[in-house]
Tab-separated table of C-alpha atoms and ligand atoms in Angstrom:
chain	number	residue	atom	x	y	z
A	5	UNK	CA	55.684	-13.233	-13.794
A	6	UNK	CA	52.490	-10.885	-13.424
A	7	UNK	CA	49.922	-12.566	-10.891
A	8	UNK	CA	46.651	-13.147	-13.707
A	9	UNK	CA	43.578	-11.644	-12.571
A	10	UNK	CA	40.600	-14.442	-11.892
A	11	UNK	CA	38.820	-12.438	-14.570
A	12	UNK	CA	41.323	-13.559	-16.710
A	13	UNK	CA	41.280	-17.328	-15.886
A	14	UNK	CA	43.930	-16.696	-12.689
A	15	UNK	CA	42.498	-18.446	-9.083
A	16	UNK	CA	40.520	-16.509	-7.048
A	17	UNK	CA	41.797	-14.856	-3.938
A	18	UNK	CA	38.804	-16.066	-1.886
A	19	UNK	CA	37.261	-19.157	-2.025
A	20	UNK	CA	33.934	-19.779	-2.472
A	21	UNK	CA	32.061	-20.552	0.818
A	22	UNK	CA	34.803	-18.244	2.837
A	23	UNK	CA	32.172	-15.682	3.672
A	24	UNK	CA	29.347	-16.882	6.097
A	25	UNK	CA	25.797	-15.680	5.853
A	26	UNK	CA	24.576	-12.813	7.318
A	27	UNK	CA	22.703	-12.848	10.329
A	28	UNK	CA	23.939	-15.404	12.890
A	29	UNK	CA	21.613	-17.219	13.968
A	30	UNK	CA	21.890	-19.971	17.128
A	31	UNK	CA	19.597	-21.256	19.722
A	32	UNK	CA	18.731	-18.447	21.626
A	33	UNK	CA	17.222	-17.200	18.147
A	34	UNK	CA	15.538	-19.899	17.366
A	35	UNK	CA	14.159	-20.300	21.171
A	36	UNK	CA	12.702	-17.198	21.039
A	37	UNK	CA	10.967	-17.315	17.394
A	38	UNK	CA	9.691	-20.717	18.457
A	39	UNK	CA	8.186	-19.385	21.814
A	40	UNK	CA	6.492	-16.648	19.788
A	41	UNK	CA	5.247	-19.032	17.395
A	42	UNK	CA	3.523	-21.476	20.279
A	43	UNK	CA	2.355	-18.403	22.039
A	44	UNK	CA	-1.331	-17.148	21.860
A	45	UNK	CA	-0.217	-13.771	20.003
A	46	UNK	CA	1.282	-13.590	16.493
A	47	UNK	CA	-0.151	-9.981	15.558
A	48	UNK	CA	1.095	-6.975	17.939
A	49	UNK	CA	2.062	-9.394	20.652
A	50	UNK	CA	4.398	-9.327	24.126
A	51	UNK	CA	7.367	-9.688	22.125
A	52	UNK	CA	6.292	-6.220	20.651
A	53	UNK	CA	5.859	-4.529	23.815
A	54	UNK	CA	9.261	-5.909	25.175
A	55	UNK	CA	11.137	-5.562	21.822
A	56	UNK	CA	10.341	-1.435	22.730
A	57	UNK	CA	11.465	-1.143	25.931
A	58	UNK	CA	14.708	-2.935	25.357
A	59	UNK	CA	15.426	-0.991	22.021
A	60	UNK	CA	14.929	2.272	24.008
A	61	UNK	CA	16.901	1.357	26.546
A	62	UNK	CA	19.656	0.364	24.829
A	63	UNK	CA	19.728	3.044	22.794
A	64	UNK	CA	19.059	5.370	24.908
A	65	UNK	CA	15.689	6.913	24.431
A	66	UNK	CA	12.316	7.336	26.184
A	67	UNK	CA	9.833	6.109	23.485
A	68	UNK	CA	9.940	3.438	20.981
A	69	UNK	CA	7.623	2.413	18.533
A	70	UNK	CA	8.028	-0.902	16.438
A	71	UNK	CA	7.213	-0.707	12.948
A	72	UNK	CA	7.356	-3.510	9.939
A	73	UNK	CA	9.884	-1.184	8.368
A	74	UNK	CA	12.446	1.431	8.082
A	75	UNK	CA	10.065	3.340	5.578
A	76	UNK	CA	7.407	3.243	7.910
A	77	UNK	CA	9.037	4.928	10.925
A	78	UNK	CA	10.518	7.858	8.586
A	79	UNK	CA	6.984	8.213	7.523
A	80	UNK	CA	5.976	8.585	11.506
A	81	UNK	CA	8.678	10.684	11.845
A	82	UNK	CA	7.413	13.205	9.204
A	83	UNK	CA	3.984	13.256	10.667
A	84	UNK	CA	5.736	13.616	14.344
A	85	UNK	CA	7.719	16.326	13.271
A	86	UNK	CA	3.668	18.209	12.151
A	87	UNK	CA	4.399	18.092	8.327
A	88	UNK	CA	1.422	18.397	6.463
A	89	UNK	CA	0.491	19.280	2.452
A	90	UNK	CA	2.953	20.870	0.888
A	91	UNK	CA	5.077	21.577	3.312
A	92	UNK	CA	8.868	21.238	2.428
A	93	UNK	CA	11.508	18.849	4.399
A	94	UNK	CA	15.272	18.780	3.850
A	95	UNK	CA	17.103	15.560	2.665
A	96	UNK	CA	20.347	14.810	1.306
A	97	UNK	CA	20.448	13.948	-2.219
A	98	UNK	CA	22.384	10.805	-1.994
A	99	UNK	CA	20.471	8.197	0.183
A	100	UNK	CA	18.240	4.931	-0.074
A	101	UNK	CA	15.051	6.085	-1.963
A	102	UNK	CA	12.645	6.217	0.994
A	103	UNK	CA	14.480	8.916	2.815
A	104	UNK	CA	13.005	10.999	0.427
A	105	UNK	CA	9.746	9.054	-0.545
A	106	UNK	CA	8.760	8.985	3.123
A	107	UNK	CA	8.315	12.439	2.732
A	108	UNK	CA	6.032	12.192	-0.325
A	109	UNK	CA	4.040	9.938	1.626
A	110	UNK	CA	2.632	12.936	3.453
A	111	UNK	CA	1.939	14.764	0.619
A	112	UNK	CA	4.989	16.889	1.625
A	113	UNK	CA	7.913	18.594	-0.739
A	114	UNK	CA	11.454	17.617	-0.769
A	115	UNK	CA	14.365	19.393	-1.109
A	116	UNK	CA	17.776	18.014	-2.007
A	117	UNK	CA	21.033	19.238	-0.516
A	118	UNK	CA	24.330	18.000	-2.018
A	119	UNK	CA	26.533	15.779	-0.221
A	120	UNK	CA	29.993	16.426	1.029
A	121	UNK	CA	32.417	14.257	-0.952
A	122	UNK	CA	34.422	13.089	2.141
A	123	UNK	CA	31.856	12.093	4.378
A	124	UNK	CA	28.942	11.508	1.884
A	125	UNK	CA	26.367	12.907	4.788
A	126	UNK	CA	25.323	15.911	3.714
A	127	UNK	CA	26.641	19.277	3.283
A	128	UNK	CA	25.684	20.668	6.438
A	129	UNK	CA	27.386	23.717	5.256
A	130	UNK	CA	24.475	23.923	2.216
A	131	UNK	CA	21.483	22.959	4.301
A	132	UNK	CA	20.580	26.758	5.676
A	133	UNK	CA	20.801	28.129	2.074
A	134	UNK	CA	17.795	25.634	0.959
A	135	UNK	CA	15.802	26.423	4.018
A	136	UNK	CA	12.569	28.057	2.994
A	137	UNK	CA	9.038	29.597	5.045
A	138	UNK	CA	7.610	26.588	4.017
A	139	UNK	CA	10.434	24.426	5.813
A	140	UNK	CA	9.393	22.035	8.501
A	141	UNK	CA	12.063	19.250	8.883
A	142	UNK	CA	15.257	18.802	8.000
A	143	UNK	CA	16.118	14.605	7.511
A	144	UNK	CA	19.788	13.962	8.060
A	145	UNK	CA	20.537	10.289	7.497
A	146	UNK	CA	23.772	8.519	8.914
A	147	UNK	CA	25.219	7.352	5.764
A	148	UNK	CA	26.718	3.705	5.981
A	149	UNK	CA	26.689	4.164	9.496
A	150	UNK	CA	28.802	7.286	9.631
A	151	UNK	CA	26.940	9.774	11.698
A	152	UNK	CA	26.374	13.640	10.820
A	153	UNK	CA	27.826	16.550	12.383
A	154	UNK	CA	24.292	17.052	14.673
A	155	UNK	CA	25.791	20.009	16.872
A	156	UNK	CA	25.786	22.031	13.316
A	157	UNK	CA	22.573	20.952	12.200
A	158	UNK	CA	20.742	21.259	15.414
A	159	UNK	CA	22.345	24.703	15.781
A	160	UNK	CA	20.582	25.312	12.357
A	161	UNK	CA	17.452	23.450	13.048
A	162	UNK	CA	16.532	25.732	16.354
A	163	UNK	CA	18.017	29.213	14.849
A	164	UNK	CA	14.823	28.298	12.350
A	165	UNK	CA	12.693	26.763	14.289
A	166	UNK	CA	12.323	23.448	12.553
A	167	UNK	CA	12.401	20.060	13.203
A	168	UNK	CA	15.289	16.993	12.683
A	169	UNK	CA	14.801	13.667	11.721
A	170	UNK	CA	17.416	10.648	12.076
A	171	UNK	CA	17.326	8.488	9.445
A	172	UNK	CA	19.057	5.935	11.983
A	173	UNK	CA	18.300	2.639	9.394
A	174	UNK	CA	22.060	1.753	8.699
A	175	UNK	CA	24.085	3.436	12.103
A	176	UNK	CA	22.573	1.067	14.748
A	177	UNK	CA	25.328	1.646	17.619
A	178	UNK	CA	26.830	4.542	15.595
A	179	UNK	CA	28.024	7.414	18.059
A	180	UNK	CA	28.464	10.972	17.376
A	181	UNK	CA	30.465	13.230	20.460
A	182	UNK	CA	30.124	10.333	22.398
A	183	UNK	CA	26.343	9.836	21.646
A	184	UNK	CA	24.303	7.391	20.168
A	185	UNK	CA	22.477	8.525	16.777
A	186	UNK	CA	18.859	8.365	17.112
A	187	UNK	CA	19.179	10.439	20.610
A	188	UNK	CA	20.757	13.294	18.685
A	189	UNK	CA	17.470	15.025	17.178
A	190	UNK	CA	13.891	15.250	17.440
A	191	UNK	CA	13.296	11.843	16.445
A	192	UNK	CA	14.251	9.241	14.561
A	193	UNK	CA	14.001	5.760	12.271
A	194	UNK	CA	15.816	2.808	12.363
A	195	UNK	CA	15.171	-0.373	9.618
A	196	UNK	CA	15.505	-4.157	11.050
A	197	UNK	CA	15.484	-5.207	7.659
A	198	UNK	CA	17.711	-8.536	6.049
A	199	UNK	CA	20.573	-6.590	5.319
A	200	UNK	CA	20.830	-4.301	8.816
A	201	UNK	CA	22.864	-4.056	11.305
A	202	UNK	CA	20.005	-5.298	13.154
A	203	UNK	CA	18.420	-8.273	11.064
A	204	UNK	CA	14.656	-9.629	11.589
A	205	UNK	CA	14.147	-9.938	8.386
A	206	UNK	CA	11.825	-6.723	7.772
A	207	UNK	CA	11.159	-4.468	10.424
A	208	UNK	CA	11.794	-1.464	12.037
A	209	UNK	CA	11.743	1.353	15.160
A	210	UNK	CA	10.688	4.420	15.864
A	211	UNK	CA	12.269	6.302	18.640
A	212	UNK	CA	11.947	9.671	20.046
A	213	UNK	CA	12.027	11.500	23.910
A	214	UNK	CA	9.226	13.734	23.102
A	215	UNK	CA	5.567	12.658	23.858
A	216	UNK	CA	3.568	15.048	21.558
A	217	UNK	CA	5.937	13.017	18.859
A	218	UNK	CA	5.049	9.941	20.504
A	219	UNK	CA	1.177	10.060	19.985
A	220	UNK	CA	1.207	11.638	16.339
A	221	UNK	CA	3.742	8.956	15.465
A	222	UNK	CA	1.113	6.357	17.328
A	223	UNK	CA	-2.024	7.250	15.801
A	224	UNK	CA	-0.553	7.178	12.174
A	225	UNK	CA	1.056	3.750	12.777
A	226	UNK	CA	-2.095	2.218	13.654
A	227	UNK	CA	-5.531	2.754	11.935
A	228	UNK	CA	-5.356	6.506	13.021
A	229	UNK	CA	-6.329	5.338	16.908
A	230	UNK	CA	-5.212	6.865	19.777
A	231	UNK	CA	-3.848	3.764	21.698
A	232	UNK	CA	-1.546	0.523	21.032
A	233	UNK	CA	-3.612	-2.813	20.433
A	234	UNK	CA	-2.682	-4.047	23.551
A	235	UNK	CA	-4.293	-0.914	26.010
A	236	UNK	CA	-8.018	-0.584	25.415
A	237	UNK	CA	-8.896	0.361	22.470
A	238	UNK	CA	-12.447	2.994	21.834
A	239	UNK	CA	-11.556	1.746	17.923
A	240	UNK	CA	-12.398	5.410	17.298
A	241	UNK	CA	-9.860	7.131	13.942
A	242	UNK	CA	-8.768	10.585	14.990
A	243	UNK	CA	-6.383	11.306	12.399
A	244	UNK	CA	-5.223	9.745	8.948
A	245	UNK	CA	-3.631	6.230	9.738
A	246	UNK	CA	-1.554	3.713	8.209
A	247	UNK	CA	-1.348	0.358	9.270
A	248	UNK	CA	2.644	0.171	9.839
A	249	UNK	CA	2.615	-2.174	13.410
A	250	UNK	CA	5.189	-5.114	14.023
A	251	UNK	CA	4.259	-8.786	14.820
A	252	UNK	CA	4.908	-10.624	17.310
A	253	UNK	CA	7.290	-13.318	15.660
A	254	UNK	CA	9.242	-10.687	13.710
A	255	UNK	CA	9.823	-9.340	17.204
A	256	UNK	CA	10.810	-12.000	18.960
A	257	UNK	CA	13.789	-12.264	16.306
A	258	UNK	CA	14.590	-9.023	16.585
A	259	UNK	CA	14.776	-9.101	20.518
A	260	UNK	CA	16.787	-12.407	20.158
A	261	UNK	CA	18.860	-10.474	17.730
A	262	UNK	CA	19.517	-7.316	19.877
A	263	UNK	CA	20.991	-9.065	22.857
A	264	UNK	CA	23.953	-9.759	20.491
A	265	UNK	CA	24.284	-6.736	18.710
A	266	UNK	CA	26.924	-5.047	20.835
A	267	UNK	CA	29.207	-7.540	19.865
A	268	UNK	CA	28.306	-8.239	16.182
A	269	UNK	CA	29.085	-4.523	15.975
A	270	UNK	CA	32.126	-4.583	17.619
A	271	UNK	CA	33.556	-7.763	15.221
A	272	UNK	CA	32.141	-5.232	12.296
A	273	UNK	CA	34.390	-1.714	13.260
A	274	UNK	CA	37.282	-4.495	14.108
A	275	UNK	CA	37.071	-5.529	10.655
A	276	UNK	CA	36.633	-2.362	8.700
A	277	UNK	CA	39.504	-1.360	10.798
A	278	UNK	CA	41.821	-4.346	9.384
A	279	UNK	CA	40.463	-3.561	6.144
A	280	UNK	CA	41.725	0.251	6.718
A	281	UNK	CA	45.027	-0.850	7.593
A	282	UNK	CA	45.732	-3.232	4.896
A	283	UNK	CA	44.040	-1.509	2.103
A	284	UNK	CA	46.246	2.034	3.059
A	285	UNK	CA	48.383	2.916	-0.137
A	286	UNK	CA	46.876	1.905	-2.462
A	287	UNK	CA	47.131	3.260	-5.969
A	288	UNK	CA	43.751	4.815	-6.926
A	289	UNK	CA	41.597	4.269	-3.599
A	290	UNK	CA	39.758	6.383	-1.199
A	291	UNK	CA	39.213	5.109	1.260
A	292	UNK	CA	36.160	6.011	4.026
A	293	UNK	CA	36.599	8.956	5.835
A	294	UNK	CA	36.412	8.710	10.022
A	295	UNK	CA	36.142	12.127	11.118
A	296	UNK	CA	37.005	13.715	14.797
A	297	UNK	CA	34.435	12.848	17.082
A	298	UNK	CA	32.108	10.164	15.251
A	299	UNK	CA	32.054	6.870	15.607
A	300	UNK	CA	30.823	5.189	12.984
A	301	UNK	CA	29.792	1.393	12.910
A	302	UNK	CA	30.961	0.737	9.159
A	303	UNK	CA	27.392	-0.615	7.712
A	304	UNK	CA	28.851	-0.570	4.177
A	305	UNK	CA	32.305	-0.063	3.971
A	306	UNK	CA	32.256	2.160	1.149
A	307	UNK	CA	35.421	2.259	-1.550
A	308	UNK	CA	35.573	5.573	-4.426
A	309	UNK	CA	37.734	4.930	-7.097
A	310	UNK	CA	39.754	7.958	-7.887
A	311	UNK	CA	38.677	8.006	-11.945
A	312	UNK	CA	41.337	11.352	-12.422
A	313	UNK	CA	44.474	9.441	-10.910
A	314	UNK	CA	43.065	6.035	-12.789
A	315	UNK	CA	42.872	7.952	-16.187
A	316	UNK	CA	39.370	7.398	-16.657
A	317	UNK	CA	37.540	10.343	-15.221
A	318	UNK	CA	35.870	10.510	-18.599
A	319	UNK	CA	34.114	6.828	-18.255
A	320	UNK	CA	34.111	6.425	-14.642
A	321	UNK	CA	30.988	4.479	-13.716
A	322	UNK	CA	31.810	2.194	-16.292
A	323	UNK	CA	35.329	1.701	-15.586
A	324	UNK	CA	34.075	1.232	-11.912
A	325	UNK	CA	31.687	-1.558	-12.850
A	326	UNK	CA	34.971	-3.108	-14.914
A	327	UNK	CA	36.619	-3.296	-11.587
A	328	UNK	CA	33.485	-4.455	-10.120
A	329	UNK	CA	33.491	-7.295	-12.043
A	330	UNK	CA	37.300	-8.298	-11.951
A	331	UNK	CA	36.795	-8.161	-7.822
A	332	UNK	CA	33.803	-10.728	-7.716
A	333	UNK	CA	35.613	-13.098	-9.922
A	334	UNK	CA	38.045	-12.984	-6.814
A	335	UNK	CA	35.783	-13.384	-4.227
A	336	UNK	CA	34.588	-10.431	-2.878
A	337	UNK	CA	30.850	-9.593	-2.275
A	338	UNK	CA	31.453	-6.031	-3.630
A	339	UNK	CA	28.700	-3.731	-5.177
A	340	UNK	CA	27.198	-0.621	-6.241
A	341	UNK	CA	24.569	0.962	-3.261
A	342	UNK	CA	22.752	2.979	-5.124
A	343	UNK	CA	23.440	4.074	-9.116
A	344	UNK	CA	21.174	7.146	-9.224
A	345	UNK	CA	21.226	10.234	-7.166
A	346	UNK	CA	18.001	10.667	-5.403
A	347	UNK	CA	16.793	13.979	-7.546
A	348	UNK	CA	17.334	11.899	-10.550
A	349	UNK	CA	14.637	9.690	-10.380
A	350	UNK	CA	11.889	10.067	-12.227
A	351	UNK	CA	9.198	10.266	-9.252
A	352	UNK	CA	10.754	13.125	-8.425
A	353	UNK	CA	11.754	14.483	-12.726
A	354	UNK	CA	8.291	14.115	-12.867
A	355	UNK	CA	7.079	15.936	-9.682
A	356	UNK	CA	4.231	13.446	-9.862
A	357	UNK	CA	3.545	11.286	-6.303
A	358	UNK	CA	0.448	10.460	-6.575
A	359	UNK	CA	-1.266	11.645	-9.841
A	360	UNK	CA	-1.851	14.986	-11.265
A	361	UNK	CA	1.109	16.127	-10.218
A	362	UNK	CA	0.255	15.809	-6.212
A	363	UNK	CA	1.837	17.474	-3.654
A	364	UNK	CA	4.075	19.415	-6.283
A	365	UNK	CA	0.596	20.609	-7.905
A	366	UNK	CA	-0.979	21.750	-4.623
A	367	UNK	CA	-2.014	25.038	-4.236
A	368	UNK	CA	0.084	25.209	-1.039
A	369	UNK	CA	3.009	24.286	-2.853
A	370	UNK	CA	5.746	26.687	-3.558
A	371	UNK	CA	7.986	25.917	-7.462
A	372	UNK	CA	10.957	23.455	-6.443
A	373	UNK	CA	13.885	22.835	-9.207
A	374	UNK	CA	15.199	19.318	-9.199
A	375	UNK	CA	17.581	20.610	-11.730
A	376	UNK	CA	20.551	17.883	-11.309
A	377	UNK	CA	23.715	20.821	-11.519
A	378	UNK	CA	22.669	21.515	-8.234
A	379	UNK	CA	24.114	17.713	-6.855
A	380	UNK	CA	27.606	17.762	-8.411
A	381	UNK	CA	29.476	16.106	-5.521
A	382	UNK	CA	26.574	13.364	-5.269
A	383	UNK	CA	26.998	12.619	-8.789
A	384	UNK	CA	30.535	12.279	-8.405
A	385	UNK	CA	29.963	10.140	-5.583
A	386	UNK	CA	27.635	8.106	-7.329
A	387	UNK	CA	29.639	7.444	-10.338
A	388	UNK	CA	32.526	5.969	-8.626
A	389	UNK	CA	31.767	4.358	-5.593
A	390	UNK	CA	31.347	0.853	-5.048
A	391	UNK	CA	30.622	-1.019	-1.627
A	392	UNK	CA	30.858	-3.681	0.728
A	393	UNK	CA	28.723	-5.303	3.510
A	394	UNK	CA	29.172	-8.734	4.043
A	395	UNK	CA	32.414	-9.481	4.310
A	396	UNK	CA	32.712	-7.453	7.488
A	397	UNK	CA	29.738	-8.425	9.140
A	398	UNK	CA	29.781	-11.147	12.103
A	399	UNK	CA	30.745	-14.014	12.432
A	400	UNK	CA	33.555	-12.966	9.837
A	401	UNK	CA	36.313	-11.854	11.731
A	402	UNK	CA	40.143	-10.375	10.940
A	403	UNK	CA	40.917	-13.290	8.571
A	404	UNK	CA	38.264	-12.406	5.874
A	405	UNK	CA	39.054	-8.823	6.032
A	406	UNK	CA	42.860	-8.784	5.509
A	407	UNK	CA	41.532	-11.559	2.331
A	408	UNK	CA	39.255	-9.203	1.109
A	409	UNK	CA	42.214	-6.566	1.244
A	410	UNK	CA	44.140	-8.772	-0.708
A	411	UNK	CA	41.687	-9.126	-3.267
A	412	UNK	CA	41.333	-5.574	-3.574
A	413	UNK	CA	45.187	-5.315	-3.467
A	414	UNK	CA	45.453	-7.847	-6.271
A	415	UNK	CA	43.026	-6.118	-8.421
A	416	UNK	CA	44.505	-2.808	-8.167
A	417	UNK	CA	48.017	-3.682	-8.509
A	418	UNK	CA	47.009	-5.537	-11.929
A	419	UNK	CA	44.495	-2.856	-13.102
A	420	UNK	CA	46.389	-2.501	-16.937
A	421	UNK	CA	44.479	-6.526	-16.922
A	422	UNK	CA	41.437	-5.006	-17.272
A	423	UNK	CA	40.206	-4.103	-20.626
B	525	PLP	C1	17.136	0.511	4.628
B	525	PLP	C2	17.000	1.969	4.671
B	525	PLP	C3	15.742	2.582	4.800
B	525	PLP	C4	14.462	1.822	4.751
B	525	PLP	O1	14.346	0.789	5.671
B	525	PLP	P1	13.285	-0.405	5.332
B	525	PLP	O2	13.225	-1.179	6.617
B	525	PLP	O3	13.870	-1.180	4.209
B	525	PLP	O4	12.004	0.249	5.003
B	525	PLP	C5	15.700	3.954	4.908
B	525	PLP	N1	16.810	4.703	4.889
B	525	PLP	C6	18.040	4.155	4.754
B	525	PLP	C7	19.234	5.049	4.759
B	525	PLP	C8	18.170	2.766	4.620
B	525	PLP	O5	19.375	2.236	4.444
């Protein structure tokens, strides 16, 4: 007798409530919060200060900056790097949307690189090719916490003379030749936001050894002033600033947070690893790519559906959704990252940021073509991928992963049930 697909009225695979919540939380968490909250601070406060130092140190670099997001630290990170109107920075163009709006938000140009199918990082082997006199930055972001081959970009980056950014936000603890990411380039951005390997709520870091980067980052972060809040302060704006600082309860979480996240991560590869093994063989996967020499922390353990061997190459996305749906009625928190390329969107169809066609319009600007042939592999990325976060995450351990895999197993083996 064929096993009937939970779409299809058969029992789910996992039962509801299996999969806890997403980020533990205990005492030393709420300790901390609570401390913050009785304290005398709640705005750029000790917790800040410390929460710097210990990121830094255990990632590895000299100076960090605390931000209340991801976004906000990329958008340091541009100004760091000495972008300025017009000019143009590199990004893949597969990614969460603000690796390429951060760039915007200093009225500079992107310029999308396809991905490589296999690793979906970029093609480091396209990057040189879209490198132009106006180029001033490349971004490379860590994809679901699979780092990028930095000894060929930076080899790029210094033959041209032009910056790299990290965009660090989902590869917390992700190493690359042995290295942590985030230590790799000039500079980089990590998020502390909900769904992070990291979690305190919103929030972020920037990090970077270089202190020329340090102050440009600084004064754009807060008000355009020279110094943090808590050194004295001559309340005098020297450049164009932005009011991107951390607060002091925010930090305290993410502190409380950090002191565990060795071993969160550590449950997390240990689980995408289980996943590996007992999803292997089967009909119609592909399964994430590890490459020689990265380490990658599995952020969002990332399934493509291969639409040619399935038959349905011609309707893939909406085949994939199809198999989207049969999965969830089993049990597993499964889902689609992001559904357009980045070029696609119509910010950047539009070449329109912030009215009358600003920065594309400026007379600094050089033509760019968004022109989507150029992104085929991104698109096919896009159109058949689907992906999964929370079932690996801590305090899920081996158990939920080899039921998730049997979901998945279940699914796939029964694929002529879905119609
Ligand atoms: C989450 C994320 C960001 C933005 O971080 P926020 O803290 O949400 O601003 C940027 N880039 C990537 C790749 C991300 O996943």
């Amino acid at each position: 007798m064929k096993t009937k697909l939970a779409i299809n009225g058969g029992k789910p695979t996992i039962p509801a409530g299996t999969i806890k919540k997403w980020p533990p939380i205990d005492d030393s968490d709420r300790k901390m919060v609570l401390d913050s909250l009785n304290g005398a601070n709640h705005a750029f406060g000790p917790n800040c200060t410390e929460f710097e130092t210990e990121f830094a140190a255990w990632n590895g670099n000299k100076f960090a900056i605390t931000t209340n997001s991801g976004t906000a630290a990329l958008h340091m990170a541009i100004v760091a790097c000495g972008c300025g109107t017009a000019d143009e920075v590199i990004v893949p163009a597969y990614s969460w949307s603000s690796s390429a709006t951060c760039i915007l938000h200093h009225s500079c140009i992107p310029v999308f690189v396809d991905i490589d199918f296999d690793t979906i990082n970029i093609d480091v082997s396209k990057i040189e090719r879209a490198i132009t006199p106006k180029t001033k930055a490349i971004i490379v972001v860590h994809l679901h916490g699979l780092p990028v081959a930095m000894d060929k970009v930076m080899a790029i980056a210094k033959k041209h003379k032009i910056k790299v950014i990290e965009d660090a936000c989902q590869a917390h603890g992700a190493k690359y030749q042995g290295k942590k990411v985030g230590t790799l380039g000039d500079c980089a951005a990590f998020s502390f936001n909900q769904n992070k390997c990291l979690c305190s709520g919103e929030g972020g870091m920037f990090v970077t050894d270089n202190e020329e980067m340090l102050a440009k980052a600084r004064q754009l972060w807060s008000f355009g002033e020279s110094v943090t809040p808590t050194a004295k302060r001559d309340y005098h704006v020297y450049a164009m600033g932005w009011m991107y600082r951390n607060n002091d309860l925010t930090a305290a979480f993410g502190r409380s947070q950090l002191k565990k996240i060795d071993g969160f991560l550590k449950q997390q590869i240990a689980n995408a690893q289980v996943l590996t093994e007992n999803l292997r063989g089967v009909p119609g996967l592909i399964l994430p790519t590890v490459p020689a020499q990265t380490e990658p922390n599995h952020y969002n353990y990332t399934i493509r559906f291969d639409m040619e061997k399935l038959g349905h190459a011609h309707d893939a996305s909406a085949f994939r959704y199809k198999i989207i749906d049969a999965l969830k009625a089993e049990g597993v928190e499964t889902m689609v990252w992001q559904a357009f390329i980045l070029p696609a969107m119509t910010v950047f169809q539009a070449k329109d940021g912030f009215g009358k066609g600003h920065p594309w319009s400026s007379p600094h600007a050089q033509p760019v073509d968004y022109s989507l042939s150029q992104y085929p592999v991104a698109q096919k990325h896009c159109d058949r991928h689907t992906g999964m976060t929370k079932p690996l995450r801590a305090p899920n351990g081996p158990d939920v992963a080899r039921l998730t895999a049997e979901a998945w197993r279940k699914v796939m083996e029964n694929i002529d049930q879905i119609k």
